[in-house]
Coordinates of C-alpha atoms in Angstrom, one line a residue:
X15 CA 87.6 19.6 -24.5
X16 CA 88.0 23.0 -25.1
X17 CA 91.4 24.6 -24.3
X18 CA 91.2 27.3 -20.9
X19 CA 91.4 30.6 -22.1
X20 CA 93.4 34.0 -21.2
X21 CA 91.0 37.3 -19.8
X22 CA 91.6 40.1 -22.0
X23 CA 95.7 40.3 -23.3
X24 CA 95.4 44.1 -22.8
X25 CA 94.5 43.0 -18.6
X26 CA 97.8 40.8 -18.4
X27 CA 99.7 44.0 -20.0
X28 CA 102.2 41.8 -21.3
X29 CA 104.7 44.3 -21.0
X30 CA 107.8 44.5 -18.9
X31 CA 107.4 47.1 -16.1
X32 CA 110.5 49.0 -16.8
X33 CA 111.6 52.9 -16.9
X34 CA 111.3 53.8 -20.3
X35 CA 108.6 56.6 -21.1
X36 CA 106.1 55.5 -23.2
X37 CA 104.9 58.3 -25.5
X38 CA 101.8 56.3 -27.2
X39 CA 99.8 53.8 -25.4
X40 CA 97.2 53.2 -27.9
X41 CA 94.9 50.2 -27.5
X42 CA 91.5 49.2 -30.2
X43 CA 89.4 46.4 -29.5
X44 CA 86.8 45.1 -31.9
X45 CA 84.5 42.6 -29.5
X46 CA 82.3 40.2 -30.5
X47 CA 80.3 37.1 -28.2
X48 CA 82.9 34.7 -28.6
X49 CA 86.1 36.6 -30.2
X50 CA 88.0 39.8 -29.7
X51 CA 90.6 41.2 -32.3
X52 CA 93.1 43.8 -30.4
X53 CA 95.3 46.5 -32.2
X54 CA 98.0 47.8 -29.9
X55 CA 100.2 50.7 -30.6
X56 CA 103.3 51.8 -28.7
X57 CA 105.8 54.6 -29.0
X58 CA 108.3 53.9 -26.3
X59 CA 111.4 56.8 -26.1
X60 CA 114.9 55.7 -25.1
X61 CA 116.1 57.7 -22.2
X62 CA 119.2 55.7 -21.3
X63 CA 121.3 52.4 -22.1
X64 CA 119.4 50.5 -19.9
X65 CA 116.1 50.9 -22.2
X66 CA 118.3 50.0 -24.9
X67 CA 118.8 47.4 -23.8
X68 CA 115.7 46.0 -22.5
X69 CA 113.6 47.3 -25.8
X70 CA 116.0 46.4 -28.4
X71 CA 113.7 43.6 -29.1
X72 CA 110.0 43.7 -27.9
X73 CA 108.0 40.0 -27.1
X74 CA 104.6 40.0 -28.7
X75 CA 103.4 36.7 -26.2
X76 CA 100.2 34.5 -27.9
X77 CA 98.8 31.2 -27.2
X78 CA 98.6 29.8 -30.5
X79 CA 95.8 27.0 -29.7
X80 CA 93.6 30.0 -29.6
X81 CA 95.5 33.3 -30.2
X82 CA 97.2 34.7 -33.6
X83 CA 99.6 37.7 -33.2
X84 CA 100.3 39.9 -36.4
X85 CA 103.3 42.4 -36.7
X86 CA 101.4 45.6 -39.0
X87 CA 104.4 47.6 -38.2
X88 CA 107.5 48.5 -36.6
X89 CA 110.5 50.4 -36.9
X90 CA 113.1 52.7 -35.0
X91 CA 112.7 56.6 -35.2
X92 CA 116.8 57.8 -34.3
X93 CA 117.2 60.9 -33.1
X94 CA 117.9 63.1 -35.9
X95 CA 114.7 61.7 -37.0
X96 CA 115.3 59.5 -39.7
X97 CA 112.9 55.8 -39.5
X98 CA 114.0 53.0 -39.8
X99 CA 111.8 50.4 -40.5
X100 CA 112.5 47.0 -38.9
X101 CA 113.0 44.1 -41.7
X102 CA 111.3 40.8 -42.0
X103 CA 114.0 38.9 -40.9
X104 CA 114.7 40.5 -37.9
X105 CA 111.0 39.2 -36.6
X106 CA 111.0 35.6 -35.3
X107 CA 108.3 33.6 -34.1
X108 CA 109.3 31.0 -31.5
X109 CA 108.7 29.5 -28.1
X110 CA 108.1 32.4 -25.7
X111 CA 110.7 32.8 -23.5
X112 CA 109.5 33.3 -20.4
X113 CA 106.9 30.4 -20.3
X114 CA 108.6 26.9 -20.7
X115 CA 108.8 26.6 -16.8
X116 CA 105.5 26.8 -16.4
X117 CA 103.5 23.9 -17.6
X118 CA 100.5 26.1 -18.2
X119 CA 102.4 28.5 -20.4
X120 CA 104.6 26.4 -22.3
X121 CA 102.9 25.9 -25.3
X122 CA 102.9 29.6 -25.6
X123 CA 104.6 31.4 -28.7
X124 CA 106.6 35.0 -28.7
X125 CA 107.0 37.0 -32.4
X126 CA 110.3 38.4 -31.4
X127 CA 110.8 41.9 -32.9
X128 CA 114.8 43.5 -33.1
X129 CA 114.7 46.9 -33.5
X130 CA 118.0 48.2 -35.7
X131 CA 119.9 50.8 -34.6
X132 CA 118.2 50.9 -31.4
X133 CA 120.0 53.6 -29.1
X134 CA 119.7 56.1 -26.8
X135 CA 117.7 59.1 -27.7
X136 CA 115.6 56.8 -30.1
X137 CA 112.2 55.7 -30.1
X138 CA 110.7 52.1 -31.3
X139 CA 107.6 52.3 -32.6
X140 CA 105.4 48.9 -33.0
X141 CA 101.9 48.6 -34.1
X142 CA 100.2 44.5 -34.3
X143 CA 97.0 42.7 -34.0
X144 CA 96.4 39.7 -32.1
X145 CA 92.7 37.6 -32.8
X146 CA 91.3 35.7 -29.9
X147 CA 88.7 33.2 -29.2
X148 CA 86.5 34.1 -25.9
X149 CA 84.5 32.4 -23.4
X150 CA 81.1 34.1 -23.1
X151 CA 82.4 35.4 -20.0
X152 CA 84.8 37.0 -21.3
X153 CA 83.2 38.5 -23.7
X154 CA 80.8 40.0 -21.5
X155 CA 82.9 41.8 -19.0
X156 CA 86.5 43.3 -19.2
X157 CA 88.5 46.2 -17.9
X158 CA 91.5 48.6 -19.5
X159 CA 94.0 49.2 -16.7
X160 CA 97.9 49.4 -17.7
X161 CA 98.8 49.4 -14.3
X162 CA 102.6 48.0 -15.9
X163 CA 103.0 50.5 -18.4
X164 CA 105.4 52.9 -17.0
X165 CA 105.4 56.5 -17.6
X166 CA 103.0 57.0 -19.2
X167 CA 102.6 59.9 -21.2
X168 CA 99.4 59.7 -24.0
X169 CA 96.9 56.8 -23.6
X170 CA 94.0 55.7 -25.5
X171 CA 91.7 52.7 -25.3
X172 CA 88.6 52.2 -28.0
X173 CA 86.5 49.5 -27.5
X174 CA 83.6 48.8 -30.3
X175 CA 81.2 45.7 -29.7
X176 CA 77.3 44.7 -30.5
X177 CA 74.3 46.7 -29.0
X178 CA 73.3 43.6 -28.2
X179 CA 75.4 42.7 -25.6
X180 CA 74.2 45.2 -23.5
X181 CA 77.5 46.2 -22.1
X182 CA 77.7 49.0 -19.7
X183 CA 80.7 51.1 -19.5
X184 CA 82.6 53.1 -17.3
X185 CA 86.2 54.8 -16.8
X186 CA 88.1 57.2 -14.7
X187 CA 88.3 60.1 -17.8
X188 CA 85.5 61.1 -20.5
X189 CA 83.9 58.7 -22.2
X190 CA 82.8 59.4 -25.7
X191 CA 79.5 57.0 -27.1
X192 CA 79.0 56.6 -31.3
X193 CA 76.2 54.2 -32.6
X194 CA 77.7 52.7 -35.5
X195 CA 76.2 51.0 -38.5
X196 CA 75.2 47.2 -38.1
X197 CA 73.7 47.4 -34.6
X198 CA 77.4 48.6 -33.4
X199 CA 78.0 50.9 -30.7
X200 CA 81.7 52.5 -30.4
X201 CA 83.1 54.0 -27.0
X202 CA 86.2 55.9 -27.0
X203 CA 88.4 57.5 -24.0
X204 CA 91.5 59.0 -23.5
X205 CA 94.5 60.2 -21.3
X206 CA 97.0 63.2 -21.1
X207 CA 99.6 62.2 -18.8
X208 CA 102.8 64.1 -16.5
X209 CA 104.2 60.5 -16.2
X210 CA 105.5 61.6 -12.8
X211 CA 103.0 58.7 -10.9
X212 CA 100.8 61.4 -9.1
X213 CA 97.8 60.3 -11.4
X214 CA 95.6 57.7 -11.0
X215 CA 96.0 54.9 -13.9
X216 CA 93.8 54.8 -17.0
X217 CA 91.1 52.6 -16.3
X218 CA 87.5 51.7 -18.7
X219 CA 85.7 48.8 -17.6
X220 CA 83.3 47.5 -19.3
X221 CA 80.1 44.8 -18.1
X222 CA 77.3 43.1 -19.0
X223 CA 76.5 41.7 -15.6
X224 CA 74.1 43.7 -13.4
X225 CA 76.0 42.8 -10.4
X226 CA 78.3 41.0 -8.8
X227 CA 76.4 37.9 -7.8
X228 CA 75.9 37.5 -11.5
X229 CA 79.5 37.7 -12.9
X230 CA 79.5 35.3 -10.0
X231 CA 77.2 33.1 -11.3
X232 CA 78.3 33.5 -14.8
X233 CA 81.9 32.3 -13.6
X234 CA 79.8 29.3 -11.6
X235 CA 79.0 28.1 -15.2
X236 CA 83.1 27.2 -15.9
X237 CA 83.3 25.3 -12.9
X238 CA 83.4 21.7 -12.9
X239 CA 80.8 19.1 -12.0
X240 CA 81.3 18.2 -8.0
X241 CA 79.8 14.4 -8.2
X242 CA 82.8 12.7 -7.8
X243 CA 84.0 10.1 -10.2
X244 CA 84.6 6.7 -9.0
X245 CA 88.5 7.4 -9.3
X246 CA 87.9 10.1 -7.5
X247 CA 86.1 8.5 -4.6
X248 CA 89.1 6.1 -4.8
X249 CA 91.5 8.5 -4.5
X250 CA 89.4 10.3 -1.3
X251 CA 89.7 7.0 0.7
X252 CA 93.2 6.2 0.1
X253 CA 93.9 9.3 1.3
X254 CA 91.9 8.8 4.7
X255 CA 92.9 5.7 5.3
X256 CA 94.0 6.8 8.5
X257 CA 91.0 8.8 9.5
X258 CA 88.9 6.0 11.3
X259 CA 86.3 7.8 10.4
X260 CA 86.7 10.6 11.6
X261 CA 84.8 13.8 9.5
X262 CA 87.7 16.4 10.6
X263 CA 90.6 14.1 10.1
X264 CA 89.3 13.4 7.1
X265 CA 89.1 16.9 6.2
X266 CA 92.6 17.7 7.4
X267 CA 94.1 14.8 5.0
X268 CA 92.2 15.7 2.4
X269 CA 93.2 19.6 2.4
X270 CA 96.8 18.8 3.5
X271 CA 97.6 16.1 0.1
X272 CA 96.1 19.1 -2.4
X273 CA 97.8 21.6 -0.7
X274 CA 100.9 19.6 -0.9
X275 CA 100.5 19.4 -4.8
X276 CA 103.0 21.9 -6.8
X277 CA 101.4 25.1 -7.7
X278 CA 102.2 26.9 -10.1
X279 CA 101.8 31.1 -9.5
X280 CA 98.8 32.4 -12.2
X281 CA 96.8 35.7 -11.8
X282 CA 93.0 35.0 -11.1
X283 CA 92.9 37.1 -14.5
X284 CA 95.3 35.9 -16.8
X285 CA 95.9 31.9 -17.4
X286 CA 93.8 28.9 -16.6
X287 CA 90.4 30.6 -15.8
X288 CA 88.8 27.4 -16.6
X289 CA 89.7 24.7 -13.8
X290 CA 90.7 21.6 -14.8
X291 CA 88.8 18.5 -13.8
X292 CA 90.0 16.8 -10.9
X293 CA 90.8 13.7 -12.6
X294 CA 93.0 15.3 -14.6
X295 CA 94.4 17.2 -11.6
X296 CA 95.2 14.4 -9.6
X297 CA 97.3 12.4 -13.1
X298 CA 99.3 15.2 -13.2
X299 CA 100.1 15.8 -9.9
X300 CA 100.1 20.4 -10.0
X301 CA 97.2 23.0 -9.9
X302 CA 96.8 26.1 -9.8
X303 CA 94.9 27.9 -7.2
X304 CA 91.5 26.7 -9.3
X305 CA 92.3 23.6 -10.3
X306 CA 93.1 23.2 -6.7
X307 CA 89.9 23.7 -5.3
X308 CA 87.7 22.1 -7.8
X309 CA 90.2 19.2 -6.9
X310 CA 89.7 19.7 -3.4
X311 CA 86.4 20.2 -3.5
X312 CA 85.8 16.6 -5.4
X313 CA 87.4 14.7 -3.0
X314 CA 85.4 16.5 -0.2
X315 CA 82.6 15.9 -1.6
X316 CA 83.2 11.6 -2.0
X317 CA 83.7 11.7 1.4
X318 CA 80.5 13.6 2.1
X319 CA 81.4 16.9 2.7
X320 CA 79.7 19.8 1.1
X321 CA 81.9 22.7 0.0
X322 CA 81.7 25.6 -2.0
X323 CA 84.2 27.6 -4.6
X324 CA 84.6 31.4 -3.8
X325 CA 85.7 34.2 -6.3
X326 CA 88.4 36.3 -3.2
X327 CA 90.5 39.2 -3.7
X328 CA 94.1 39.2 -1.3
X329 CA 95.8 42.0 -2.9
X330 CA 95.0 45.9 -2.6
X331 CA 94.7 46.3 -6.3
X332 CA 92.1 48.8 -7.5
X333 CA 88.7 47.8 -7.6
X334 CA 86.8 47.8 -10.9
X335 CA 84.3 50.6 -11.4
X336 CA 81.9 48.1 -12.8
X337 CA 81.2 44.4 -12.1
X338 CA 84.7 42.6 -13.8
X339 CA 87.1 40.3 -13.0
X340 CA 89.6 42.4 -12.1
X341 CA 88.2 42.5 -8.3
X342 CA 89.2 39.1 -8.0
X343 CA 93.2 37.1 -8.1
X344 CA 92.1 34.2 -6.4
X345 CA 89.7 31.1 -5.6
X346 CA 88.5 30.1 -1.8
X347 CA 86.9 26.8 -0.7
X348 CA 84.1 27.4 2.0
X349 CA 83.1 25.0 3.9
X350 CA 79.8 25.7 5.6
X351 CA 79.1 23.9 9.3
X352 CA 78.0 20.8 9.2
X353 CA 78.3 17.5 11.2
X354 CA 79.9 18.8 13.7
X355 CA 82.1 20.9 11.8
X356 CA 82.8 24.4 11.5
X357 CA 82.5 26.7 8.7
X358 CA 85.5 27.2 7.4
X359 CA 87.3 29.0 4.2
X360 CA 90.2 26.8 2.5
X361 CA 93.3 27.8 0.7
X362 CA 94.6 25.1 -1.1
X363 CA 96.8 26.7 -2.6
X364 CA 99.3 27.6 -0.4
X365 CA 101.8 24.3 0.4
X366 CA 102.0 23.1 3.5
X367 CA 105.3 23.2 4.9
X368 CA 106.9 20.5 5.6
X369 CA 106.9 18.9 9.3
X370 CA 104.4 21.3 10.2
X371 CA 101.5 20.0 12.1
X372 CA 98.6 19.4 10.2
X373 CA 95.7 21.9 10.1
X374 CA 93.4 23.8 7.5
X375 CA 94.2 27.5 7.3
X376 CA 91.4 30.3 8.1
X377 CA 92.2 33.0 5.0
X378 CA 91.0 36.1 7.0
X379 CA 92.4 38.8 4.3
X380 CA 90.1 37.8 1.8
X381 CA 86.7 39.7 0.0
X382 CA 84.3 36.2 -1.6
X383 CA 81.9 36.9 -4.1
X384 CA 78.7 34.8 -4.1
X385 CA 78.4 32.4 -6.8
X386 CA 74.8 32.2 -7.1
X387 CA 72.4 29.2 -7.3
X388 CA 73.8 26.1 -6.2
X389 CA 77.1 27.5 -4.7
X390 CA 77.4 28.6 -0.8
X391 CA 74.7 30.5 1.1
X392 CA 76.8 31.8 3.2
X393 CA 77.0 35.2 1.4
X394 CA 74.0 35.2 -1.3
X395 CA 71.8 37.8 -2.0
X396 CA 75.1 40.6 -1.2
X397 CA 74.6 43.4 -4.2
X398 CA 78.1 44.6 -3.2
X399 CA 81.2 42.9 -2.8
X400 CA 81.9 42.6 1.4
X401 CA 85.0 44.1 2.5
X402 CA 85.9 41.1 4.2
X403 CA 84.6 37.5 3.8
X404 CA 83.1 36.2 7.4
X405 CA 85.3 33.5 8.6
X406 CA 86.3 31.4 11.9
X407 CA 90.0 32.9 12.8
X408 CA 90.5 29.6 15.1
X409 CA 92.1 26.7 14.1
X410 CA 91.1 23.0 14.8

């Protein structure tokens, strides 16, 4: 089984959003159709003890069943100007800190860089490389946008892949096109910045998808088979038991047991953009909000019940200036009407609380992308992403 993959590192920022003013913000990105190899630069100034403190030692985060991180640099600039160049053994490479709660992060690795003599008035300077394996998907679609990086002050974002691809680009400053040798093409863009937040943040997206129905079904092709297993079809009657039959109750037990499943909080675009298969959901007893619906979404269906995964957007994020996945940060269920039911949209994700009577929630604030062939109707055939996904606002 192949492990579930990360979007683009440069989308998660994987940097703190803290006060310091970043003088370089350089980011080069060498693409191919299933690998990407990222060099970052950054140039962050001191102002105060409290960036000090929190940049003394910089995380470089990786996922080493698929990721490798390379230091190429680093070192401390004090403020009489004098560099100091940091030492090998002040870089460690251990567990990543902020991951081990989080069963689908725990595995990840941190190379720890200390700066020396780190102090106010100084800058630390870091330049490294980290090699990933891709999904097609990912390789085909992508965006720049440091919404994290604070204070901003020079940005630049180079992104170099094969003409064959047939990537379209786009960004919110001039973009500047070379053909390169090897059936290359290289596109460059860049940003002079007050840092005082009045300007909008550097964004280049990039897309091989003509539109969104097919980054849609693109995405369609990482979901997991619906015919139930037999375990699963075990597990579906267990849990309506109590139903007598009944297509709604049946429906409400269903939704109410996944829902009740720990979830554990990951971005549409960072971890897990692969769902598990419900099997292994249901062993090990958490999902996220992916896993939850394929889960869901296999027990509906041994019961009979059609259902369809939806790409949704909740928060008022910017949208991408191309077809990407940085539109979307979550996954819907629809149910379309049928035996006497009502079309509905599911959020398994969300826990149920406890004692509460139980019903399946109506997401209203939520924009569904059409999957394509073989997924829900209900919104095919849409060139443009709705502004809000049609749904029934009453409850059972």
């Amino acid at each position: 089984m192949k492990p579930q993959r990360l979007l683009p590192l440069f989308l998660l920022a994987s940097l703190p959003a803290w006060a310091e003013v970043n003088l370089l913000y350089r980011v080069d990105v060498q693409l191919q159709p299933d690998s990407r190899v990222q060099e970052m630069t950054r140039d962050i100034l001191l102002e105060d003890d409290t960036d000090v403190a929190r940049n003394r030692v910089r995380q470089l985060e990786y996922h080493p069943e698929w990721q490798k991180v390379s230091l190429l640099e680093a070192y401390t600039v004090l403020p009489d100007g004098r560099r100091v160049a940091v030492p090998p053994s002040a870089v460690a490479d251990q567990p990543y800190s902020q991951s081990q709660d989080n069963p689908y992060t725990q595995n990840m690795r941190s190379l720890d860089v200390t700066f020396p003599q780190a102090q106010k008035g100084a800058r630390v300077v870091y330049r490294f490389r980290t090699t990933s394996q891709l999904l097609a998907l990912q390789a085909r679609q992508g965006d720049f946008y440091p919404a994290s990086v604070k204070n901003p002050r020079f940005v630049r974002f180079t992104l170099t892949a094969p003409h064959s691809l047939g990537l379209k680009v786009a960004a919110n400053s001039a973009v500047a096109e070379q053909r390169l040798a090897a059936g290359r093409v290289q596109w460059q863009v860049q940003w002079q910045l007050a840092g005082d937040g009045t300007q909008p943040v550097p964004h280049f997206a990039y897309s091989a998808y003509r539109d969104w129905s097919a980054l849609g079904q693109a995405y369609a092709q990482l979901w997991p088979q619906t015919q139930p297993s037999a375990a699963i079809k075990d597990k579906a009657a267990q849990l309506v038991a109590a139903s007598n039959g009944d297509r709604l109750k049946e429906m409400q037990a269903l939704y109410q047991w996944v829902a009740e499943l720990p979830a554990q909080h990951l971005a549409y675009s960072s971890h897990a953009l692969q769902p598990r298969a419900a099997e292994q959901a249901v062993v090990q007893g958490y999902g996220n909000s992916r896993d939850k619906v394929a889960l869901l979404q296999a027990l509906l269906a041994a019961r009979g019940i059609d259902s369809y995964p939806q790409l949704a957007r909740r928060q008022g994020r910017a949208m991408p200036l191309l077809p990407t996945g940085l539109a979307f940060d979550y996954v819907l269920l629809h149910v379309p009407a049928q035996g006497g039911l009502r079309a509905q949209w599911l959020d398994p994700a969300e826990r149920v609380r406890a004692g509460a009577e139980t019903t399946v929630s109506a997401v209203a604030e939520a924009t569904p992308l059409p999957f394509g062939a073989g997924f829900s109707p209900a919104l095919l055939g849409s060139p443009q992403l709705p502004l809000r996904a049609p749904y029934d606002p009453r409850l059972f």
